[in-house]
Amino acid sequence: MGGDGDGDGERFVMADQPLAVRPCSVAAALEILGERWALLAIREMNYGVHRFARIAAYTGASRDILADRLRKLESAGVVERRQYSEHPPRYEYHLTDAGRDVLPVMQALREWGDRWAVDEPAVELRHDCGQPLRVDRTCHHCGGLATGESVHAVPRRRARP
C-alpha cells in the first residue's frame, strides 16, 4: 500500500512525505473500534447474542469495561440499545448498519488470526452455499488481486506548502 502516481504523471510516495501524524480513516476507525472488548461485543451481536450478561459471559469482559465499550459503540452509532423489560429496565444491544459494515473487517481479522495467531481455529464461517467464507481481496473494477504491491495510496487533496 505504498505510493503511486495520481494520474497526472507525478509520483506520490507516502513514505517520502514530511514526518507528521497522518490524518487517516484507519486511525478514526480505531478510535471507535480499536479495543478488544468492543470488537468481541460486535462479534457476539453478529452471532445473535444481544443481552448484556450473555455478551459479558461470551467475551470474558468485566461488566464495567463492557458497559463502557457498549456506551462508546452506541454513541458512535455502531450499536443501538433496545429495551426489552420495563421493570427493571433492561436492554438488548443490536448492530446498526454501521455495525454490520464492520463484519468484513471482523472476517479479515478472523482469517489472519486463524493463520497466524492460533494453532487451530475454533470456528469456520460458511456461506449459505456451504463453502467456507473468505474475504474478497480483489478490485471490484478489474477483478485483479489486491496486494501490497498493487494497491497505492493517492492523496484526495494536496497539503498546502
XYZ file of C-alpha atoms in Angstrom:
161
model
C 0.000 0.000 0.000
C 2.716 2.320 -0.975
C 2.637 5.453 -3.039
C 1.966 5.817 -6.730
C 1.236 8.398 -9.334
C -2.056 10.225 -9.066
C -2.829 10.090 -12.747
C -1.018 13.260 -13.860
C 2.428 11.705 -14.296
C 3.622 12.890 -10.896
C 4.735 10.203 -8.448
C 3.413 10.434 -4.890
C 5.190 8.294 -2.291
C 3.645 8.134 1.189
C 6.983 7.221 2.804
C 8.560 10.392 1.412
C 6.020 12.787 2.934
C 7.004 15.123 5.807
C 7.044 13.499 9.230
C 3.780 14.275 10.983
C 0.832 12.366 12.346
C -1.235 11.423 9.323
C -4.960 12.131 9.285
C -6.375 8.753 8.412
C -9.633 6.828 8.259
C -7.890 3.829 9.875
C -6.975 5.969 12.893
C -10.530 7.329 13.090
C -11.988 3.802 12.911
C -9.595 2.556 15.581
C -10.705 5.404 17.840
C -14.150 3.765 17.812
C -13.422 0.065 17.260
C -9.788 -0.488 18.161
C -10.235 -2.148 21.503
C -10.550 -5.855 22.194
C -13.833 -5.772 24.122
C -15.557 -3.588 21.541
C -14.716 -5.989 18.726
C -15.643 -9.046 20.775
C -19.001 -7.472 21.676
C -19.614 -6.857 17.959
C -18.674 -10.500 17.295
C -21.268 -11.677 19.793
C -24.029 -9.447 18.424
C -23.244 -10.852 14.984
C -23.683 -14.356 16.468
C -27.130 -13.326 17.730
C -26.180 -12.603 21.350
C -27.870 -9.361 22.394
C -28.230 -9.330 26.175
C -25.566 -7.707 28.308
C -24.925 -10.646 30.676
C -24.513 -13.094 27.796
C -22.202 -10.732 25.874
C -20.101 -10.393 29.050
C -20.038 -14.165 29.572
C -19.061 -14.999 25.986
C -16.377 -12.303 25.761
C -14.915 -12.535 29.270
C -15.130 -8.755 29.639
C -15.762 -7.338 33.084
C -19.182 -5.727 33.439
C -17.824 -2.198 33.933
C -15.494 -2.380 30.924
C -18.181 -3.918 28.728
C -20.707 -1.258 29.785
C -18.187 1.445 28.855
C -17.434 -0.114 25.441
C -21.125 -0.570 24.640
C -21.806 3.079 25.542
C -19.000 4.179 23.211
C -20.244 1.938 20.402
C -23.775 3.271 20.879
C -22.533 6.870 20.903
C -20.658 6.205 17.644
C -23.763 4.687 16.031
C -22.315 1.176 15.783
C -24.865 -0.441 18.124
C -28.299 0.502 19.370
C -29.985 -0.345 22.647
C -33.498 -1.796 22.573
C -35.462 -2.054 25.788
C -36.912 -5.500 26.421
C -38.008 -5.069 30.066
C -39.503 -2.090 31.863
C -39.337 -3.413 35.451
C -36.439 -3.478 35.906
C -35.289 -1.589 32.798
C -33.208 -3.964 30.664
C -31.802 -3.537 27.196
C -30.560 -5.621 24.319
C -27.762 -4.460 22.038
C -28.090 -4.752 18.278
C -25.795 -3.830 15.404
C -26.791 -0.832 13.293
C -25.924 -0.559 9.596
C -22.551 0.857 10.696
C -22.069 -2.141 12.991
C -22.954 -4.627 10.256
C -20.429 -2.888 7.994
C -17.713 -3.924 10.479
C -18.341 -7.605 9.725
C -15.968 -7.884 6.717
C -13.259 -6.356 8.921
C -14.032 -8.951 11.586
C -13.820 -11.711 8.977
C -10.438 -10.414 7.809
C -9.216 -10.396 11.447
C -10.547 -13.935 11.885
C -8.727 -15.142 8.786
C -5.498 -13.504 9.946
C -5.919 -14.973 13.437
C -6.666 -18.438 12.021
C -3.435 -18.303 10.039
C -1.067 -16.512 12.414
C -2.410 -16.414 15.991
C -3.887 -19.818 16.900
C -2.865 -23.432 16.491
C -6.360 -24.462 15.455
C -9.307 -22.177 14.659
C -12.317 -22.501 16.965
C -14.906 -21.903 14.239
C -15.181 -21.667 10.496
C -17.714 -19.386 8.872
C -19.604 -20.870 5.951
C -21.801 -19.170 3.402
C -25.348 -20.379 2.682
C -23.885 -22.302 -0.268
C -21.931 -24.439 2.229
C -18.460 -23.203 1.353
C -16.038 -21.504 3.779
C -16.355 -17.737 3.729
C -13.263 -15.825 2.665
C -12.637 -12.092 2.481
C -12.717 -10.788 -1.076
C -9.342 -9.199 -1.789
C -9.949 -8.182 -5.360
C -10.509 -4.923 -7.167
C -14.207 -4.689 -7.903
C -13.431 -2.726 -11.080
C -10.949 -5.001 -12.874
C -11.063 -8.198 -10.802
C -7.314 -8.062 -10.096
C -5.895 -9.270 -6.785
C -5.390 -6.505 -4.205
C -1.888 -6.830 -2.725
C 0.619 -4.547 -1.059
C 2.277 -4.140 -4.445
C -0.899 -3.469 -6.432
C -2.637 -1.045 -4.043
C -1.323 2.513 -3.854
C -2.198 5.459 -1.629
C -3.137 8.586 -3.521
C -3.997 11.755 -1.598
C -7.520 13.059 -2.039
C -6.219 16.611 -1.706
C -2.762 18.112 -1.656
C -1.378 19.538 1.587
C -0.648 23.242 1.301
C 3.060 24.190 1.368
